[in-house]
């Protein structure tokens, strides 16, 4: 019988392939591909909602890890006896244990007369020699007029990019960023790739948002009915249904606003994040409240106030529970 090699089988399982030309990256999960596409588009779809932060990330994991810097939560506690250190991520805890509590023998020993200090890494030994003994780092910057020197080649390479900068690769563009972040910001503002909806000519920054928008033009839409006995409420998004069940039927509102004097609670974490902009002095992200609309209006997209067709509200990506029942309602 024929047998496939392990490398071939590994490639077959990577069903999510990057569509950009001259890029051969492939992944076995959709979220990994989405994070990879950020390198090409410069779009980071997961922004931090903390007031005054402004940072954004390629995936939910890095956003969640970043949010711990605002909350100060440290769930990973060192288990070594006598040590009370705590960390926000497991990787930081493992690094701490390796550096502070590891019993491995230090292999790189300083041979300078009368020193004899040992180090676990060769780069640490080189840095020690420069700082304590020779006082002259080995690797000097070759840029004219720059006298910076470094103990290791990696730091020199990083420094040299300050002189070279990060030039924009778009045709006829002469922009050069001082940092990689500055270049990404330039690409996002000046060379943002957009896709257009063939039905209404609305433009979006990438195909993911376009696919979400296309549901507005479907002939039928899914309506999620509350599965609880005696409740006839229906919602056009699973997020709203989940919020209704947790708040109205289960009485769960575990997400409380930490702003002084507020005290409001919410059933869904995303609702809390949207609420936080109320306490932002500049209120840059706060939107005007929309008037309440009937279920028929939401399904058809028709606005009674303006007499126009309105787009379907955007459905959030994070959904805690799956709805138990739904129906399809045709649009008249």
Short mmCIF file of C-alpha atoms in Angstrom, two decimals:
data_model
loop_
_atom_site.label_atom_id
_atom_site.label_comp_id
_atom_site.label_asym_id
_atom_site.label_seq_id
_atom_site.Cartn_x
_atom_site.Cartn_y
_atom_site.Cartn_z
CA UNK A 1 0.00 0.00 0.00
CA UNK A 2 1.06 3.58 -0.68
CA UNK A 3 2.18 5.66 2.29
CA UNK A 4 2.54 9.42 2.47
CA UNK A 5 5.56 10.97 4.09
CA UNK A 6 5.13 12.84 7.36
CA UNK A 7 6.10 16.11 5.70
CA UNK A 8 3.45 15.65 3.02
CA UNK A 9 0.78 14.79 5.59
CA UNK A 10 1.77 17.84 7.62
CA UNK A 11 1.29 20.04 4.57
CA UNK A 12 -2.09 18.49 3.72
CA UNK A 13 -3.41 19.36 7.18
CA UNK A 14 -2.46 23.01 6.62
CA UNK A 15 -5.64 23.92 4.77
CA UNK A 16 -5.43 27.68 5.36
CA UNK A 17 -3.04 29.09 2.77
CA UNK A 18 -1.91 32.70 2.41
CA UNK A 19 -3.36 34.23 -0.77
CA UNK A 20 -0.72 36.93 -1.20
CA UNK A 21 1.60 36.39 -4.19
CA UNK A 22 5.07 34.98 -3.52
CA UNK A 23 4.03 33.91 -0.01
CA UNK A 24 4.00 30.17 0.69
CA UNK A 25 2.79 30.34 4.31
CA UNK A 26 0.14 27.77 5.28
CA UNK A 27 -1.53 26.99 8.60
CA UNK A 28 -3.78 24.37 10.15
CA UNK A 29 -6.08 26.90 11.86
CA UNK A 30 -7.93 29.95 10.60
CA UNK A 31 -6.82 32.24 13.44
CA UNK A 32 -3.17 31.55 12.65
CA UNK A 33 -3.71 32.61 9.05
CA UNK A 34 -5.58 35.73 10.18
CA UNK A 35 -2.65 36.68 12.44
CA UNK A 36 -0.22 36.07 9.56
CA UNK A 37 -2.20 38.32 7.18
CA UNK A 38 -1.52 41.24 9.51
CA UNK A 39 2.07 41.18 8.23
CA UNK A 40 0.86 41.85 4.70
CA UNK A 41 -2.02 44.25 5.31
CA UNK A 42 -0.79 46.04 8.43
CA UNK A 43 -4.33 45.73 9.82
CA UNK A 44 -4.61 44.68 13.45
CA UNK A 45 -8.31 43.97 14.05
CA UNK A 46 -8.21 43.64 17.85
CA UNK A 47 -7.77 47.10 19.45
CA UNK A 48 -7.36 47.72 23.16
CA UNK A 49 -10.49 49.47 24.46
CA UNK A 50 -8.70 51.01 27.44
CA UNK A 51 -9.02 54.79 27.38
CA UNK A 52 -5.86 56.46 26.10
CA UNK A 53 -4.11 53.23 25.06
CA UNK A 54 -4.56 53.01 21.29
CA UNK A 55 -2.67 49.74 20.81
CA UNK A 56 -4.05 46.98 18.58
CA UNK A 57 -3.15 43.33 17.99
CA UNK A 58 -3.42 40.60 15.37
CA UNK A 59 -5.22 38.02 17.52
CA UNK A 60 -7.30 37.77 20.69
CA UNK A 61 -4.57 35.99 22.68
CA UNK A 62 -2.12 38.89 22.43
CA UNK A 63 -4.91 41.38 23.16
CA UNK A 64 -5.93 39.44 26.28
CA UNK A 65 -2.30 39.27 27.43
CA UNK A 66 -1.91 43.02 26.85
CA UNK A 67 -5.08 43.85 28.81
CA UNK A 68 -3.47 42.35 31.91
CA UNK A 69 -1.09 45.33 31.92
CA UNK A 70 -4.10 47.56 32.59
CA UNK A 71 -5.83 45.39 35.17
CA UNK A 72 -2.65 44.38 37.02
CA UNK A 73 -3.86 40.78 37.37
CA UNK A 74 -1.14 38.19 37.99
CA UNK A 75 -2.57 34.69 38.05
CA UNK A 76 0.68 32.72 37.68
CA UNK A 77 2.42 32.44 41.06
CA UNK A 78 5.87 30.94 41.55
CA UNK A 79 5.58 27.62 43.37
CA UNK A 80 9.18 27.54 44.63
CA UNK A 81 9.26 27.57 48.43
CA UNK A 82 10.04 31.00 49.84
CA UNK A 83 9.35 32.83 46.58
CA UNK A 84 6.27 35.06 46.37
CA UNK A 85 6.73 36.39 42.83
CA UNK A 86 3.66 36.41 40.55
CA UNK A 87 3.33 37.05 36.81
CA UNK A 88 0.63 37.88 34.28
CA UNK A 89 1.60 35.13 31.78
CA UNK A 90 2.90 31.59 32.06
CA UNK A 91 5.84 32.37 29.79
CA UNK A 92 7.03 35.10 32.18
CA UNK A 93 6.71 32.65 35.09
CA UNK A 94 8.75 30.01 33.25
CA UNK A 95 11.43 32.60 32.44
CA UNK A 96 11.58 33.62 36.11
CA UNK A 97 11.95 30.00 37.29
CA UNK A 98 14.66 29.35 34.72
CA UNK A 99 16.67 32.42 35.69
CA UNK A 100 16.19 32.52 39.45
CA UNK A 101 15.68 28.92 40.54
CA UNK A 102 17.40 26.77 37.92
CA UNK A 103 20.18 24.53 39.21
CA UNK A 104 21.90 24.19 35.83
CA UNK A 105 25.68 24.59 35.82
CA UNK A 106 26.93 27.88 34.39
CA UNK A 107 29.14 26.97 31.43
CA UNK A 108 30.58 30.31 30.21
CA UNK A 109 33.27 31.46 32.63
CA UNK A 110 35.10 34.78 32.52
CA UNK A 111 38.85 34.14 32.12
CA UNK A 112 39.87 37.67 33.05
CA UNK A 113 42.45 37.69 35.84
CA UNK A 114 40.83 37.37 39.25
CA UNK A 115 37.23 37.32 37.94
CA UNK A 116 35.96 33.77 37.34
CA UNK A 117 32.25 34.70 37.07
CA UNK A 118 30.11 32.18 35.22
CA UNK A 119 27.20 32.74 32.83
CA UNK A 120 24.59 30.53 31.20
CA UNK A 121 24.82 32.24 27.81
CA UNK A 122 27.76 33.32 25.70
CA UNK A 123 26.16 36.71 25.00
CA UNK A 124 25.95 37.34 28.74
CA UNK A 125 29.68 36.65 29.05
CA UNK A 126 30.48 39.03 26.17
CA UNK A 127 28.38 41.76 27.72
CA UNK A 128 30.13 41.23 31.06
CA UNK A 129 33.56 41.52 29.46
CA UNK A 130 32.60 44.82 27.82
CA UNK A 131 31.03 46.37 30.89
CA UNK A 132 33.42 45.19 33.63
CA UNK A 133 36.80 44.68 32.01
CA UNK A 134 37.51 46.10 28.55
CA UNK A 135 34.93 48.95 28.75
CA UNK A 136 34.87 48.88 24.94
CA UNK A 137 32.12 46.88 23.16
CA UNK A 138 33.41 44.85 20.24
CA UNK A 139 30.84 45.77 17.58
CA UNK A 140 30.96 49.37 16.34
CA UNK A 141 28.44 51.14 14.13
CA UNK A 142 29.89 51.83 10.66
CA UNK A 143 27.58 54.75 9.89
CA UNK A 144 29.51 57.99 9.34
CA UNK A 145 29.52 60.18 12.42
CA UNK A 146 28.08 57.51 14.75
CA UNK A 147 30.28 56.25 17.57
CA UNK A 148 27.87 53.74 19.09
CA UNK A 149 29.28 50.33 20.00
CA UNK A 150 27.56 47.14 21.14
CA UNK A 151 28.51 43.95 22.92
CA UNK A 152 26.54 41.61 20.64
CA UNK A 153 25.86 41.67 16.86
CA UNK A 154 22.08 41.54 17.28
CA UNK A 155 22.01 44.88 19.12
CA UNK A 156 24.26 46.44 16.50
CA UNK A 157 21.98 45.21 13.71
CA UNK A 158 18.95 46.65 15.47
CA UNK A 159 20.73 49.98 15.95
CA UNK A 160 21.83 50.26 12.29
CA UNK A 161 18.17 50.31 11.22
CA UNK A 162 17.90 53.69 12.94
CA UNK A 163 20.19 55.06 10.21
CA UNK A 164 18.71 53.08 7.31
CA UNK A 165 15.07 53.42 8.32
CA UNK A 166 12.18 51.41 6.89
CA UNK A 167 11.42 52.51 3.31
CA UNK A 168 7.95 52.03 1.89
CA UNK A 169 7.92 49.39 -0.84
CA UNK A 170 4.90 50.83 -2.69
CA UNK A 171 5.61 52.11 -6.20
CA UNK A 172 6.49 55.84 -6.45
CA UNK A 173 6.36 56.25 -2.65
CA UNK A 174 9.40 57.94 -1.09
CA UNK A 175 8.36 57.56 2.56
CA UNK A 176 10.90 56.11 5.00
CA UNK A 177 9.85 55.35 8.56
CA UNK A 178 12.19 55.64 11.50
CA UNK A 179 10.60 52.57 13.10
CA UNK A 180 8.66 49.52 11.85
CA UNK A 181 5.56 50.79 13.64
CA UNK A 182 5.82 54.12 11.85
CA UNK A 183 6.02 52.33 8.50
CA UNK A 184 2.94 50.22 9.29
CA UNK A 185 1.03 53.32 10.30
CA UNK A 186 2.00 54.97 7.00
CA UNK A 187 0.83 51.98 4.97
CA UNK A 188 -2.46 51.88 6.82
CA UNK A 189 -3.13 55.59 6.29
CA UNK A 190 -1.73 56.08 2.78
CA UNK A 191 -1.91 52.70 1.02
CA UNK A 192 -4.89 51.03 2.65
CA UNK A 193 -6.20 48.24 0.42
CA UNK A 194 -9.99 48.34 0.14
CA UNK A 195 -12.58 45.99 -1.33
CA UNK A 196 -15.97 47.05 -2.64
CA UNK A 197 -19.36 45.42 -2.23
CA UNK A 198 -20.85 44.62 -5.64
CA UNK A 199 -24.39 45.22 -4.36
CA UNK A 200 -24.17 48.64 -2.75
CA UNK A 201 -20.62 49.89 -3.55
CA UNK A 202 -19.76 50.16 0.16
CA UNK A 203 -16.00 49.78 0.70
CA UNK A 204 -14.17 47.80 3.41
CA UNK A 205 -10.57 47.56 4.45
CA UNK A 206 -10.29 43.80 3.85
CA UNK A 207 -12.29 40.81 2.63
CA UNK A 208 -13.19 39.64 6.16
CA UNK A 209 -15.30 42.74 6.81
CA UNK A 210 -16.79 42.44 3.33
CA UNK A 211 -17.96 38.87 4.02
CA UNK A 212 -19.61 40.01 7.24
CA UNK A 213 -21.36 42.81 5.37
CA UNK A 214 -22.71 40.56 2.59
CA UNK A 215 -25.25 39.06 5.01
CA UNK A 216 -27.14 42.35 4.73
CA UNK A 217 -28.05 41.46 1.13
CA UNK A 218 -29.24 37.91 1.84
CA UNK A 219 -32.81 37.08 0.84
CA UNK A 220 -33.37 35.48 4.24
CA UNK A 221 -31.86 36.22 7.62
CA UNK A 222 -31.50 33.98 10.64
CA UNK A 223 -33.45 35.01 13.73
CA UNK A 224 -32.43 33.51 17.07
CA UNK A 225 -35.35 32.73 19.38
CA UNK A 226 -34.95 32.56 23.13
CA UNK A 227 -35.09 28.85 24.09
CA UNK A 228 -36.49 29.50 27.58
CA UNK A 229 -40.08 28.42 28.23
CA UNK A 230 -42.61 31.22 28.04
CA UNK A 231 -40.21 33.72 26.48
CA UNK A 232 -41.00 34.89 22.95
CA UNK A 233 -38.06 37.27 22.51
CA UNK A 234 -36.07 37.02 19.26
CA UNK A 235 -32.73 38.54 18.24
CA UNK A 236 -30.84 39.00 15.01
CA UNK A 237 -27.43 38.22 16.57
CA UNK A 238 -26.31 35.46 18.92
CA UNK A 239 -24.48 38.03 21.03
CA UNK A 240 -27.73 39.84 21.89
CA UNK A 241 -29.45 36.52 22.58
CA UNK A 242 -26.67 35.41 24.93
CA UNK A 243 -26.76 38.76 26.71
CA UNK A 244 -30.54 38.45 27.13
CA UNK A 245 -30.34 34.91 28.57
CA UNK A 246 -27.54 35.69 31.01
CA UNK A 247 -29.02 38.98 32.20
CA UNK A 248 -32.80 38.39 32.14
CA UNK A 249 -33.17 34.65 32.81
CA UNK A 250 -30.03 33.78 34.80
CA UNK A 251 -29.47 37.11 36.54
CA UNK A 252 -25.77 37.03 35.68
CA UNK A 253 -24.07 40.41 35.33
CA UNK A 254 -20.49 39.62 36.42
CA UNK A 255 -18.73 42.41 34.52
CA UNK A 256 -18.74 45.57 36.63
CA UNK A 257 -17.42 48.98 35.64
CA UNK A 258 -14.42 49.87 37.81
CA UNK A 259 -14.75 53.61 37.26
CA UNK A 260 -15.23 55.51 40.50
CA UNK A 261 -18.89 56.26 41.21
CA UNK A 262 -20.28 54.24 38.29
CA UNK A 263 -21.09 50.73 39.52
CA UNK A 264 -22.90 49.58 36.37
CA UNK A 265 -22.79 45.84 35.64
CA UNK A 266 -23.09 43.89 32.41
CA UNK A 267 -23.80 40.34 31.34
CA UNK A 268 -21.18 40.31 28.56
CA UNK A 269 -17.59 41.47 28.71
CA UNK A 270 -17.83 43.17 25.32
CA UNK A 271 -20.73 45.27 26.62
CA UNK A 272 -18.47 46.48 29.43
CA UNK A 273 -15.74 47.39 26.93
CA UNK A 274 -18.21 49.42 24.88
CA UNK A 275 -19.45 51.14 28.05
CA UNK A 276 -15.97 52.30 29.10
CA UNK A 277 -15.85 55.01 26.44
CA UNK A 278 -18.51 56.88 28.45
CA UNK A 279 -15.79 57.70 30.99
CA UNK A 280 -13.31 58.81 28.32
CA UNK A 281 -12.96 62.61 28.63
CA UNK A 282 -12.38 62.98 24.90
CA UNK A 283 -15.08 60.42 24.00
CA UNK A 284 -13.36 59.69 20.72
CA UNK A 285 -14.97 56.28 20.32
CA UNK A 286 -18.40 57.03 21.73
CA UNK A 287 -21.24 56.80 19.23
CA UNK A 288 -24.60 58.49 19.36
CA UNK A 289 -27.31 56.17 20.71
CA UNK A 290 -29.49 54.66 18.04
CA UNK A 291 -33.28 54.88 18.32
CA UNK A 292 -35.02 51.64 19.23
CA UNK A 293 -36.29 49.71 16.22
CA UNK A 294 -38.88 46.98 15.81
CA UNK A 295 -37.89 43.40 14.98
CA UNK A 296 -39.40 43.74 11.50
CA UNK A 297 -37.33 46.87 10.92
CA UNK A 298 -34.13 45.12 11.96
CA UNK A 299 -34.85 42.14 9.72
CA UNK A 300 -35.65 44.16 6.63
CA UNK A 301 -33.00 46.83 7.18
CA UNK A 302 -35.66 49.54 6.70
CA UNK A 303 -35.47 52.64 8.89
CA UNK A 304 -38.87 54.17 9.66
CA UNK A 305 -37.31 57.47 10.75
CA UNK A 306 -35.34 58.12 7.57
CA UNK A 307 -37.27 56.00 5.11
CA UNK A 308 -34.06 54.34 3.94
CA UNK A 309 -32.48 50.90 3.96
CA UNK A 310 -30.01 50.50 6.78
CA UNK A 311 -27.31 47.90 7.09
CA UNK A 312 -27.54 45.03 9.53
CA UNK A 313 -25.72 45.64 12.86
CA UNK A 314 -22.27 44.11 12.96
CA UNK A 315 -22.12 40.78 14.78
CA UNK A 316 -19.18 40.42 17.22
CA UNK A 317 -16.72 37.61 16.76
CA UNK A 318 -16.59 36.41 20.35
CA UNK A 319 -19.61 34.30 21.35
CA UNK A 320 -19.69 32.55 24.69
CA UNK A 321 -22.59 30.17 24.08
CA UNK A 322 -24.30 28.70 21.06
CA UNK A 323 -27.99 29.48 20.53
CA UNK A 324 -30.35 26.56 20.95
CA UNK A 325 -32.86 27.52 18.29
CA UNK A 326 -33.13 29.79 15.29
CA UNK A 327 -35.44 30.40 12.37
CA UNK A 328 -35.00 31.93 8.94
CA UNK A 329 -37.26 34.85 8.11
CA UNK A 330 -37.64 36.00 4.46
CA UNK A 331 -37.17 39.68 3.75
CA UNK A 332 -40.21 41.22 2.08
#
